[in-house]
mmCIF file of C-alpha atoms in Angstrom:
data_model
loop_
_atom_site.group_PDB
_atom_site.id
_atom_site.type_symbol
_atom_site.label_atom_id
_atom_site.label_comp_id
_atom_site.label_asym_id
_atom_site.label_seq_id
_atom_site.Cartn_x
_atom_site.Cartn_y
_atom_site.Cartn_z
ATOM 1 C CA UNK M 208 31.788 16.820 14.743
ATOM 2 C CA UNK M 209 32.626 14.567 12.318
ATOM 3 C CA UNK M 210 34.577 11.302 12.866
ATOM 4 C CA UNK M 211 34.299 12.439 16.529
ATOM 5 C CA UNK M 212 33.717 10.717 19.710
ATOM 6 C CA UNK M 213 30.984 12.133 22.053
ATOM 7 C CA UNK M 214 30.693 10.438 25.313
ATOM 8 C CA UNK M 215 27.474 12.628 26.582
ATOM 9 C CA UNK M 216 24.349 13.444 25.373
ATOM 10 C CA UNK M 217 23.951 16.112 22.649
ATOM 11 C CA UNK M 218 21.878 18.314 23.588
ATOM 12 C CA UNK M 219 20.734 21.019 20.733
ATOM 13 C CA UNK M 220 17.162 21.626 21.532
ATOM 14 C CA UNK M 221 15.711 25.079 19.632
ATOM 15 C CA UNK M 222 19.221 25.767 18.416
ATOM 16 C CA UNK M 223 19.622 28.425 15.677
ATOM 17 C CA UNK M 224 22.414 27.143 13.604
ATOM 18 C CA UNK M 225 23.245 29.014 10.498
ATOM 19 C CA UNK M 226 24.880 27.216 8.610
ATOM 20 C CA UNK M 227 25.193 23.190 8.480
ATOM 21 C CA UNK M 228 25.570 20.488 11.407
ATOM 22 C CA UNK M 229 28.252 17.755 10.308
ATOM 23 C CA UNK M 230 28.451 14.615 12.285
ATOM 24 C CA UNK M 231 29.550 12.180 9.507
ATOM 25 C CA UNK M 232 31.213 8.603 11.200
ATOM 26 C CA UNK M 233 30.642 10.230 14.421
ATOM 27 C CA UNK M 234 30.447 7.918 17.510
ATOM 28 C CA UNK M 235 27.536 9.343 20.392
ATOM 29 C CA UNK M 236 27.886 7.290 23.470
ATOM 30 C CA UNK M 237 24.608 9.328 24.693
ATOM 31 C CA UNK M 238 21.396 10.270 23.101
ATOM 32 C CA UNK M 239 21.018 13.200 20.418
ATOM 33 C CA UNK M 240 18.429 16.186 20.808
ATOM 34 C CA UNK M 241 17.209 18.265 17.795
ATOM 35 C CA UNK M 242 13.909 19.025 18.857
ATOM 36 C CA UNK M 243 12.651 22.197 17.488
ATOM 37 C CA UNK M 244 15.841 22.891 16.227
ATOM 38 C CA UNK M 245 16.392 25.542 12.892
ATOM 39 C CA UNK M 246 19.033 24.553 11.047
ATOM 40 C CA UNK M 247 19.897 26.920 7.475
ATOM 41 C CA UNK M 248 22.282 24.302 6.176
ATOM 42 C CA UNK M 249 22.864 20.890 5.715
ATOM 43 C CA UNK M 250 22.966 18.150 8.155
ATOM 44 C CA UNK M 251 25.142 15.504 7.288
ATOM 45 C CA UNK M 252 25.476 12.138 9.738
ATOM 46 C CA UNK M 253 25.995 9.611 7.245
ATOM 47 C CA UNK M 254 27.583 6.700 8.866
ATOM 48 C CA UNK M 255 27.397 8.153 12.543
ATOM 49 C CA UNK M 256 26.632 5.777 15.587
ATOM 50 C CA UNK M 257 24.258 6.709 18.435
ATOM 51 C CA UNK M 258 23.350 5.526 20.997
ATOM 52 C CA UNK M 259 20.308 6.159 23.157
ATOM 53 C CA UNK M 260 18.369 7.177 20.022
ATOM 54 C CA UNK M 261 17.302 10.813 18.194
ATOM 55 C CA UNK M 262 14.810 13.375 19.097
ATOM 56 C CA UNK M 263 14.236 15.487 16.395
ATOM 57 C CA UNK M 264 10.695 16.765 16.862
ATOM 58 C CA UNK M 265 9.588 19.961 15.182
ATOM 59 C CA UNK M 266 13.433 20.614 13.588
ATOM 60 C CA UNK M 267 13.195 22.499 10.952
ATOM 61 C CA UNK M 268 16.410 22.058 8.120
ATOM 62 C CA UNK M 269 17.153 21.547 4.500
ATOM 63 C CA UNK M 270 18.822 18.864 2.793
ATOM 64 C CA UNK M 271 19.658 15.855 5.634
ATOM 65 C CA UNK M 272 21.249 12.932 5.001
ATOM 66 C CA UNK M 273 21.533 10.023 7.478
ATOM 67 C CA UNK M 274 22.461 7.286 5.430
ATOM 68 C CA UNK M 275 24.082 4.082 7.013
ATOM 69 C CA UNK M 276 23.209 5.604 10.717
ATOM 70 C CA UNK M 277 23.237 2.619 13.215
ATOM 71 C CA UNK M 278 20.946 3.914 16.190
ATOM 72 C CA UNK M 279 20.132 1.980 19.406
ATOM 73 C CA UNK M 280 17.096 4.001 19.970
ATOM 74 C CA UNK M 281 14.091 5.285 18.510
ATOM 75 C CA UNK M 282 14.425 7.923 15.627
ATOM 76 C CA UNK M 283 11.565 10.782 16.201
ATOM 77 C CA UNK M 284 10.996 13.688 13.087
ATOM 78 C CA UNK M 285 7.133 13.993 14.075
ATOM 79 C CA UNK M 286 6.027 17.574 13.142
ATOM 80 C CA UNK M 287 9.565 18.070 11.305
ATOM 81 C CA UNK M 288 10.013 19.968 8.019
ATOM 82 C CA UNK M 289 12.393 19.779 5.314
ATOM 83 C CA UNK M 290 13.649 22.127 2.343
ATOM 84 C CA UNK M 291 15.253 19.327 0.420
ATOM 85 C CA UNK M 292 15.937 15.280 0.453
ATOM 86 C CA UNK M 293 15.960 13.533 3.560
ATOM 87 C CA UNK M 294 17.746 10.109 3.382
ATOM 88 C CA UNK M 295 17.645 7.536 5.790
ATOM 89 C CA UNK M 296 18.712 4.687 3.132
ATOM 90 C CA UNK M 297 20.733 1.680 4.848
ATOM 91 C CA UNK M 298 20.414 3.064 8.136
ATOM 92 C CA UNK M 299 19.765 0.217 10.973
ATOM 93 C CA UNK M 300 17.131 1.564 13.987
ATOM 94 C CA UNK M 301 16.879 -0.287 16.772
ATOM 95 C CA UNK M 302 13.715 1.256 17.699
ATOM 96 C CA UNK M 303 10.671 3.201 16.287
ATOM 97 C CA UNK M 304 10.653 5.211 13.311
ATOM 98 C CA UNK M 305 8.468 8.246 13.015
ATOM 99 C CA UNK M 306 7.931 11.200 10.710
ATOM 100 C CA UNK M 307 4.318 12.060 11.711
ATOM 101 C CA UNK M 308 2.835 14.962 10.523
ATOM 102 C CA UNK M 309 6.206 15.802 8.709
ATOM 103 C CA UNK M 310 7.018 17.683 5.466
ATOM 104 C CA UNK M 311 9.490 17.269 3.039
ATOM 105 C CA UNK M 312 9.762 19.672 0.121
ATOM 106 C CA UNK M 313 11.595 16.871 -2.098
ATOM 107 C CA UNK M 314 12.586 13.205 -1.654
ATOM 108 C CA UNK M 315 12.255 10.817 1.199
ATOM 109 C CA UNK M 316 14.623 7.702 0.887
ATOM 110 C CA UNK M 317 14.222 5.132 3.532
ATOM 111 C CA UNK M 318 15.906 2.436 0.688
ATOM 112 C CA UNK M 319 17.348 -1.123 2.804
ATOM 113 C CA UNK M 320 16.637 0.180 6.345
ATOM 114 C CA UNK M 321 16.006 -1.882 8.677
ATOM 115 C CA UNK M 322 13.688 -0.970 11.890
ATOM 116 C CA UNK M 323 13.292 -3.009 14.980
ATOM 117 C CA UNK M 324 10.194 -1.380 15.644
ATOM 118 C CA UNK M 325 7.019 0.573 14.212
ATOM 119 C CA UNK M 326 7.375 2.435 11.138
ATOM 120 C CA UNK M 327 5.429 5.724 11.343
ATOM 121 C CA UNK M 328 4.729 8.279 8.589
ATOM 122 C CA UNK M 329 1.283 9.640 9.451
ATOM 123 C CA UNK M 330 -0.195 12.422 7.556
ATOM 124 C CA UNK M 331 3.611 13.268 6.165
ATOM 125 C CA UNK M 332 3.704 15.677 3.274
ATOM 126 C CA UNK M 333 6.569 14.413 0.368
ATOM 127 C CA UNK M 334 7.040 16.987 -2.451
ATOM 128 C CA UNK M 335 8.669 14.746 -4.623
ATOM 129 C CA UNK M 336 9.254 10.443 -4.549
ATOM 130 C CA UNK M 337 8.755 8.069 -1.464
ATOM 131 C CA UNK M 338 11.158 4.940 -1.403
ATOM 132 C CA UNK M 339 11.175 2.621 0.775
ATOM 133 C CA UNK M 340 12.596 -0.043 -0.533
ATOM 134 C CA UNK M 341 13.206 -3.049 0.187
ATOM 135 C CA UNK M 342 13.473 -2.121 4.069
ATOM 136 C CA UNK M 343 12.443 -4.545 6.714
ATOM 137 C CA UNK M 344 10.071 -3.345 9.647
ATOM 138 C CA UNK M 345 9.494 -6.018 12.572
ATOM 139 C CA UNK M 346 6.051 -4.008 13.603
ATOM 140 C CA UNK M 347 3.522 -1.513 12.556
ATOM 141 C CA UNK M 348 3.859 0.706 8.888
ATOM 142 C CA UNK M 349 1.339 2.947 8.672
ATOM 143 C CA UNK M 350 0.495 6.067 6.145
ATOM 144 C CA UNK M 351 -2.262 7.597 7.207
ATOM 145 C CA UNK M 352 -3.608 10.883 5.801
ATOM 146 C CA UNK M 353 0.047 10.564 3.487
ATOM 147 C CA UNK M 354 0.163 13.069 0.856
ATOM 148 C CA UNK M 355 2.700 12.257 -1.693
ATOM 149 C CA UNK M 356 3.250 14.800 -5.288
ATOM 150 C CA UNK M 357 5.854 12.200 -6.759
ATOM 151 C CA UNK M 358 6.386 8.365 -6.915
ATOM 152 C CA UNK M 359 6.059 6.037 -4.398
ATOM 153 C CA UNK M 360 7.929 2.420 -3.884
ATOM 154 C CA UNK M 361 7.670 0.223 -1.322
ATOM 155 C CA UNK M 362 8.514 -2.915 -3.382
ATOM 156 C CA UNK M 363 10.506 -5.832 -1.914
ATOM 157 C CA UNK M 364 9.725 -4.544 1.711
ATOM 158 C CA UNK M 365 8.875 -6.986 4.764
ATOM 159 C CA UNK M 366 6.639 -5.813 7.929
ATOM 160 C CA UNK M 367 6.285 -7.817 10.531
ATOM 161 C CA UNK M 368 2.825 -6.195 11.704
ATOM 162 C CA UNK M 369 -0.317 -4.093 10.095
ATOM 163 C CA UNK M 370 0.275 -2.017 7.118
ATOM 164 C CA UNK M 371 -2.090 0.847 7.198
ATOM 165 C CA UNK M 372 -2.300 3.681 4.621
ATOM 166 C CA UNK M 373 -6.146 4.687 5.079
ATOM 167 C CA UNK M 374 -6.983 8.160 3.348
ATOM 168 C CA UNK M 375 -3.531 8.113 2.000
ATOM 169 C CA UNK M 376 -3.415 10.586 -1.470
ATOM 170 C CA UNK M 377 -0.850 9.182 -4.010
ATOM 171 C CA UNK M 378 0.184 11.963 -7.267
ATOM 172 C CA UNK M 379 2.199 9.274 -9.113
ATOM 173 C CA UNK M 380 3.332 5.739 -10.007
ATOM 174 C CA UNK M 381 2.521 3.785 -6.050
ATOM 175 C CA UNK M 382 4.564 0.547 -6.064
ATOM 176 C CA UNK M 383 4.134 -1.961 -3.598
ATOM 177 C CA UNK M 384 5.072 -5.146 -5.527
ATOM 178 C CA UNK M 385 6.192 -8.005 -3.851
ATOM 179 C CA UNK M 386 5.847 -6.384 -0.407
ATOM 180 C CA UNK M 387 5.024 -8.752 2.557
ATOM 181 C CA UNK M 388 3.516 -8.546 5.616
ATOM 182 C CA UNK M 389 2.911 -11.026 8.615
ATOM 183 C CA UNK M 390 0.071 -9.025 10.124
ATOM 184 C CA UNK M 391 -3.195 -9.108 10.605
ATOM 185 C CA UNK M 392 -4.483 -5.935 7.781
ATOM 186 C CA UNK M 393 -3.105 -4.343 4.747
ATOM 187 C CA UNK M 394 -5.381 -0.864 4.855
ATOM 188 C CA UNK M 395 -5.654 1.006 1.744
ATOM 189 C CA UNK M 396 -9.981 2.736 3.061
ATOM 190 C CA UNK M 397 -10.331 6.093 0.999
ATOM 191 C CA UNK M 398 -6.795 5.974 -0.558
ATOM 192 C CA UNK M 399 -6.891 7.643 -3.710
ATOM 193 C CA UNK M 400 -4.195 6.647 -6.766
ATOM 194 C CA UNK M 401 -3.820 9.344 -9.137
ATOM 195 C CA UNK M 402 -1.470 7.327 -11.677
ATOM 196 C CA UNK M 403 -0.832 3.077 -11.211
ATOM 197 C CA UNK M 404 -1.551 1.149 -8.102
ATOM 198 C CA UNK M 405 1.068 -1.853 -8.471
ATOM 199 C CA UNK M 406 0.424 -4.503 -5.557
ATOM 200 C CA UNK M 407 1.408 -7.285 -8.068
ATOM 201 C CA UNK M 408 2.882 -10.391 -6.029
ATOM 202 C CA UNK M 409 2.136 -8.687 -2.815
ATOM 203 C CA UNK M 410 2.198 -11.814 -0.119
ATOM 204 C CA UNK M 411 -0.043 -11.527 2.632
ATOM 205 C CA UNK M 412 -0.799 -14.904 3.759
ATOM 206 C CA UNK M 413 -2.249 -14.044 7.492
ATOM 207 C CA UNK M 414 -3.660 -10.644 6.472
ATOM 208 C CA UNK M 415 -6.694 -8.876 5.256
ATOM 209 C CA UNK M 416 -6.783 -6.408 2.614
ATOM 210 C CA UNK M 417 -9.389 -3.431 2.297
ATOM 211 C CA UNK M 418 -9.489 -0.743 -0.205
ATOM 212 C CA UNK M 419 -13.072 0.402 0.682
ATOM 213 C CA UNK M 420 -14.067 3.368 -0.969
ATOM 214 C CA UNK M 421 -10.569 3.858 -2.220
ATOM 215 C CA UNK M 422 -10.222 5.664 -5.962
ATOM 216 C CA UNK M 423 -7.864 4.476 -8.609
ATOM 217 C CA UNK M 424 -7.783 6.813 -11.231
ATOM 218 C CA UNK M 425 -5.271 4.590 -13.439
ATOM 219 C CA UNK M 426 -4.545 0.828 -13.585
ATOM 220 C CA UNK M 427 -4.052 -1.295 -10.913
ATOM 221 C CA UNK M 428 -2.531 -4.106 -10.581
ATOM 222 C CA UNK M 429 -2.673 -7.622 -8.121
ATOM 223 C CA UNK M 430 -1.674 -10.173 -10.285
ATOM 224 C CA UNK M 431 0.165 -13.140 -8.776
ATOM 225 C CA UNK M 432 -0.981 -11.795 -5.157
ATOM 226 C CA UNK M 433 -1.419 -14.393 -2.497
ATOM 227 C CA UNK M 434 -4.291 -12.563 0.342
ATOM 228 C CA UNK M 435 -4.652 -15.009 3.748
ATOM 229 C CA UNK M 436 -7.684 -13.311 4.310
ATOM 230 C CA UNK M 437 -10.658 -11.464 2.969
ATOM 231 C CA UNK M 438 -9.846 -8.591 0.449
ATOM 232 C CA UNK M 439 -12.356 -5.763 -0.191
ATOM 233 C CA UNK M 440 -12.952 -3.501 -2.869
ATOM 234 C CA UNK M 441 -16.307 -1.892 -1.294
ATOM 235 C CA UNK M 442 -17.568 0.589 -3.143
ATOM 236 C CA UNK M 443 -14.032 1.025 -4.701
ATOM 237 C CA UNK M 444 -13.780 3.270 -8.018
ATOM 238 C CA UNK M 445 -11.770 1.834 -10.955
ATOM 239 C CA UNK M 446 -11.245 4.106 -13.857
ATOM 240 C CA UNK M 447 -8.549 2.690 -15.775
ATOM 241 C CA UNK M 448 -7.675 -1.279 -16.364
ATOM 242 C CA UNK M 449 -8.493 -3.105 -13.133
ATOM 243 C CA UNK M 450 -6.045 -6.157 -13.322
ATOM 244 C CA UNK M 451 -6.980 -9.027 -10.315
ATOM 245 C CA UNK M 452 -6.417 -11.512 -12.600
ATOM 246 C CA UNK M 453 -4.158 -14.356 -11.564
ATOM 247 C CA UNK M 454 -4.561 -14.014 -7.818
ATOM 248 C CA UNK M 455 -5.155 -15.972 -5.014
ATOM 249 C CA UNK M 456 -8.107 -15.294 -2.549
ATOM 250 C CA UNK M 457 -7.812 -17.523 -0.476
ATOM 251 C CA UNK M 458 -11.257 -16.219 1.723
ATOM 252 C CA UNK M 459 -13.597 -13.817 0.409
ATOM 253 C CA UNK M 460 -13.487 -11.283 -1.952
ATOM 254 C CA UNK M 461 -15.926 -8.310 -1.863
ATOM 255 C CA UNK M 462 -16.523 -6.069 -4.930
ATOM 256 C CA UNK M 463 -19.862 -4.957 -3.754
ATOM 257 C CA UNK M 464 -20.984 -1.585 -5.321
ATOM 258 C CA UNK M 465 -17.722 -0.506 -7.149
ATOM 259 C CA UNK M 466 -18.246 1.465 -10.054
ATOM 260 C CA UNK M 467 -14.894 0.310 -13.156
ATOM 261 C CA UNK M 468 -15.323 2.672 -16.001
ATOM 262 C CA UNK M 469 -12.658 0.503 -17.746
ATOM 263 C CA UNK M 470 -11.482 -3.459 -18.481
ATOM 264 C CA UNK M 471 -11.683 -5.583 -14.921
ATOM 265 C CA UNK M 472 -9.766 -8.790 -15.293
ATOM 266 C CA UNK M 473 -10.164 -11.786 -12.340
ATOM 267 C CA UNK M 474 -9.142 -14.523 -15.141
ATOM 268 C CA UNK M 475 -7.365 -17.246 -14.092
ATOM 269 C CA UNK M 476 -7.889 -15.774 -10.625
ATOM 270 C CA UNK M 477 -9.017 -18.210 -6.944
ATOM 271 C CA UNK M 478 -11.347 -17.504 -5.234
ATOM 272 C CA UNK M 479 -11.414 -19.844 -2.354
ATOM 273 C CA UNK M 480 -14.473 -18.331 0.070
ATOM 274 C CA UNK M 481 -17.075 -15.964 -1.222
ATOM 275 C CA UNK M 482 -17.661 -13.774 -3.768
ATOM 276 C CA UNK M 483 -19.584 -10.767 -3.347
ATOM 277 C CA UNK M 484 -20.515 -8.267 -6.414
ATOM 278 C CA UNK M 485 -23.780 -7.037 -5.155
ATOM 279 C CA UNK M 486 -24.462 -3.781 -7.066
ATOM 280 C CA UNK M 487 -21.501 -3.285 -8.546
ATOM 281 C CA UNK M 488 -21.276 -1.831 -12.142
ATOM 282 C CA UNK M 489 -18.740 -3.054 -14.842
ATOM 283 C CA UNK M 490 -18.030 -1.274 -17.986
ATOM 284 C CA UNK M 491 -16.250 -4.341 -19.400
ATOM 285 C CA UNK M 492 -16.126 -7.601 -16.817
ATOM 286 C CA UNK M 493 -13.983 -10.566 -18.000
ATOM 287 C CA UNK M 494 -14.362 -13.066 -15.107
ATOM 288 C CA UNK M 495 -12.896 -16.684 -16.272
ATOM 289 C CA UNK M 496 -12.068 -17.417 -12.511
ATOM 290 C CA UNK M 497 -12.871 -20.173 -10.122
ATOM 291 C CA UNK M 498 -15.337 -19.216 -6.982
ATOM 292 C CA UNK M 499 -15.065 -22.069 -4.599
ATOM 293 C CA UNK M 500 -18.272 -20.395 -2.184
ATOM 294 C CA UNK M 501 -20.780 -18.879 -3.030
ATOM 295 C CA UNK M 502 -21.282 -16.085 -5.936
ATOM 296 C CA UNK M 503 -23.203 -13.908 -5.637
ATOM 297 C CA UNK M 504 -23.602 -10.746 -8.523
ATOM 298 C CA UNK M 505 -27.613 -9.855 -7.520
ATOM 299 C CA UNK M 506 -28.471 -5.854 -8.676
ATOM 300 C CA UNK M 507 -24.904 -5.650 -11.048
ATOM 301 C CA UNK M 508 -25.152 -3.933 -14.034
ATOM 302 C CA UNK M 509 -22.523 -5.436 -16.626
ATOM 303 C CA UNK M 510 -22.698 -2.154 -19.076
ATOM 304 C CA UNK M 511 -20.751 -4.012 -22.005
ATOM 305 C CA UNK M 512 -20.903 -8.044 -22.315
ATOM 306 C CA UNK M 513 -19.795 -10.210 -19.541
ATOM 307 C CA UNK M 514 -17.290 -12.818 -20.163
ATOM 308 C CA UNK M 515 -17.732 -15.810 -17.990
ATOM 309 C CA UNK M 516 -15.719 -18.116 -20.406
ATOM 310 C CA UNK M 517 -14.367 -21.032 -19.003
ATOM 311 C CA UNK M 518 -15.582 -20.040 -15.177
ATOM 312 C CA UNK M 519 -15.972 -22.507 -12.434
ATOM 313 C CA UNK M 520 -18.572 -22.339 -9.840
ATOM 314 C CA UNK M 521 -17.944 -24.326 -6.719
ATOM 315 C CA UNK M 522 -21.623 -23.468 -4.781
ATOM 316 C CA UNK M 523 -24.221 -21.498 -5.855
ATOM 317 C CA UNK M 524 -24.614 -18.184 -8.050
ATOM 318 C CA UNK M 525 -27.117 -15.400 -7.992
ATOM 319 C CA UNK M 526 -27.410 -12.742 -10.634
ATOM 320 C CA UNK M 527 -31.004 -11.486 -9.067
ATOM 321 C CA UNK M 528 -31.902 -8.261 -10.711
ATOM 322 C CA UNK M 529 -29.403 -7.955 -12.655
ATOM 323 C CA UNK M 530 -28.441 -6.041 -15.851
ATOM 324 C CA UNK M 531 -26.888 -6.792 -18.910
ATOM 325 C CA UNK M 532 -26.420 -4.645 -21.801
ATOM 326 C CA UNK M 533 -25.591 -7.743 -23.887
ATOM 327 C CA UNK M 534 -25.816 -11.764 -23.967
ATOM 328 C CA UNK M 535 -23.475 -12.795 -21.197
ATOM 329 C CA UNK M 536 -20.771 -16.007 -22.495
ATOM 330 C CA UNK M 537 -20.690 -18.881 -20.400
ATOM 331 C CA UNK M 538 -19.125 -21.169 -22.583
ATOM 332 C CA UNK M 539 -17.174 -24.176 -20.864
ATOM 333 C CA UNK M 540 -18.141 -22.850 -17.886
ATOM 334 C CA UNK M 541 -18.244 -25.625 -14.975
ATOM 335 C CA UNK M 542 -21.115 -25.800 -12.014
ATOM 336 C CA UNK M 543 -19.094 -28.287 -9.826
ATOM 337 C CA UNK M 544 -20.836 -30.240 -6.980
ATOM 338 C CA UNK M 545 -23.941 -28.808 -5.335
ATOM 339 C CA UNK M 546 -23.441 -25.271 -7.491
ATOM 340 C CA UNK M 547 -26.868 -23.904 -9.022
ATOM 341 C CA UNK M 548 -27.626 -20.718 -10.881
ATOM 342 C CA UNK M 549 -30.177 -18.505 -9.860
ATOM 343 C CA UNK M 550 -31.219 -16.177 -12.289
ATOM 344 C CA UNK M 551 -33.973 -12.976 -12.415
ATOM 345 C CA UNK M 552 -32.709 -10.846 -15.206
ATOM 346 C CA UNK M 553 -33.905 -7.178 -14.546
ATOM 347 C CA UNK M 554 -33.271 -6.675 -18.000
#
């Protein structure tokens, strides 16, 4: 079918197709149907215009590309599996995009799409890298339950809604620097980051951002984030460098009971509502930031010294209970306006 004009629907619902389906530059004046299709070879639509959208549940194919697609319709691939790359890079969607519960043996490229709707890859399986860069979604993203072997880069990307990637498993390098979003939550709960977490210069200026009980098993990285709202770390696990350092909080930031087995920077960090490290442990804390609200660190154990060098406390700070291994530094730190220190060293 390629460079051809279809002026119905196609309609290829459990087709067997042996070898590959070529629709390159071809123009659909109706909707296209894959669902539950097998497909041996290659599908190739690069370039192809549809209208009336794609339905490709539960198709099962190898390598597909649909770069530079222009559909007026919703794309579906939920419970869809793939033997090689799929590419979607450059394509424009007028509607939703969804892959849930999808697997793809190698790469995913959604690189400079653009979706006029929600952006859905729930509990997809990727064998190999995850890009989606760059691409602009006017809703929803979520990545739920994703499973991902190889790299992952969502840098440069705009959403226009709630980014959600709760439970989320990532193998390799996850990259979401300089993403935005003008929603109300970034969701990272129980995500786990098996190599670095890179949210450097992520601006989220209306949102919230939670990584509760999320692992990060290598570095991660927020410096020069902006966060609207309050971001927490409860009961987060940082066991490689834990960079925060440079941000802006601009409401609370919760770090109560995380357990860093490495360096944790917040210097030169803001910290415009409250801060909250209630039982948390730190192997090696360097903190150097400003706390506008209150501070409160009550039941922490700092396992190597603290540095508070050059701090400034806005309102009042607690360290009830708590434990250092060695003489904490507070030099030219600042207690500004009605700030106080309450301290009941446990030991």
């Amino acid at each position: 079918l390629t460079d051809a004009t279809i002026e119905v629907p196609l309609l290829l619902d459990s087709a067997a197709i042996t070898g590959s389906l070529l629709l390159e530059r071809a123009e659909f004046h109706g909707p296209v149907s894959l669902s539950n299709a097998d497909i041996n070879g290659r599908v190739h639509g690069h370039d192809a215009s549809i209208s009336g959208g794609i339905d490709a549940t539960g198709i099962d194919a190898g390598y597909v590309d649909l770069r530079a697609i222009d559909v007026d319709g919703a794309v579906v691939l939920d419970q869809s599996s793939f033997a090689s790359n799929l590419i979607i890079a450059n394509a424009a969607i007028a509607g939703d995009f969804s892959a849930s519960d999808a697997s793809c043996d190698w790469s995913f490229d959604a690189t400079a799409v653009t979706v006029h709707g929600e952006f859905i890859l729930t509990g997809v399986s990727i064998g190999a890298d995850l890009d989606v860069v760059a691409t602009e979604i006017d809703a929803d993203a979520e990545l739920r339950k994703a499973a991902i072997s190889g790299e992952t880069d969502w840098s440069h990307t705009t959403i226009g809604g709630d980014f959600v990637a709760s439970d989320a498993t990532f193998g390799d390098d996850a990259i979401f620097d300089d993403l935005s979003t003008d929603g109300e939550a970034m969701v990272f709960n129980r995500a786990e980051f098996d190599a670095i977490a890179d949210f450097a210069t992520i601006t989220i200026p209306e949102s919230r951002l939670a990584f509760t009980d999320a692992v990060f098993a290598d570095e991660i990285w927020l410096t020069h984030a902006t966060i609207g709202e309050m971001a927490d770390f409860s009961h987060a696990t940082f066991d490689g460098m834990s960079h925060l350092r440079d941000a802006s909080f601009e409401d609370d930031l919760v770090l109560q009971g995380v357990e860093t087995t490495g360096q944790f920077f917040l210097h030169n960090s803001v910290i415009a509502g409250e801060l909250d490290c209630t039982e948390a442990t730190f192997e090696h804390f360097q903190f150097s930031a400003t706390a506008e609200g209150k501070a409160d660190f009550s039941r922490a154990e700092f396992v190597e010294k603290p540095i508070f060098k050059s701090s400034t406390f806005g309102d009042r700070v607690w360290f009830d209970n708590a434990l250092f291994a060695g003489h904490a530094d507070f030099t030219d730190t600042r207690f500004t306006n009605n700030s106080a220190l309450n301290v009941e060293v446990g030991a």
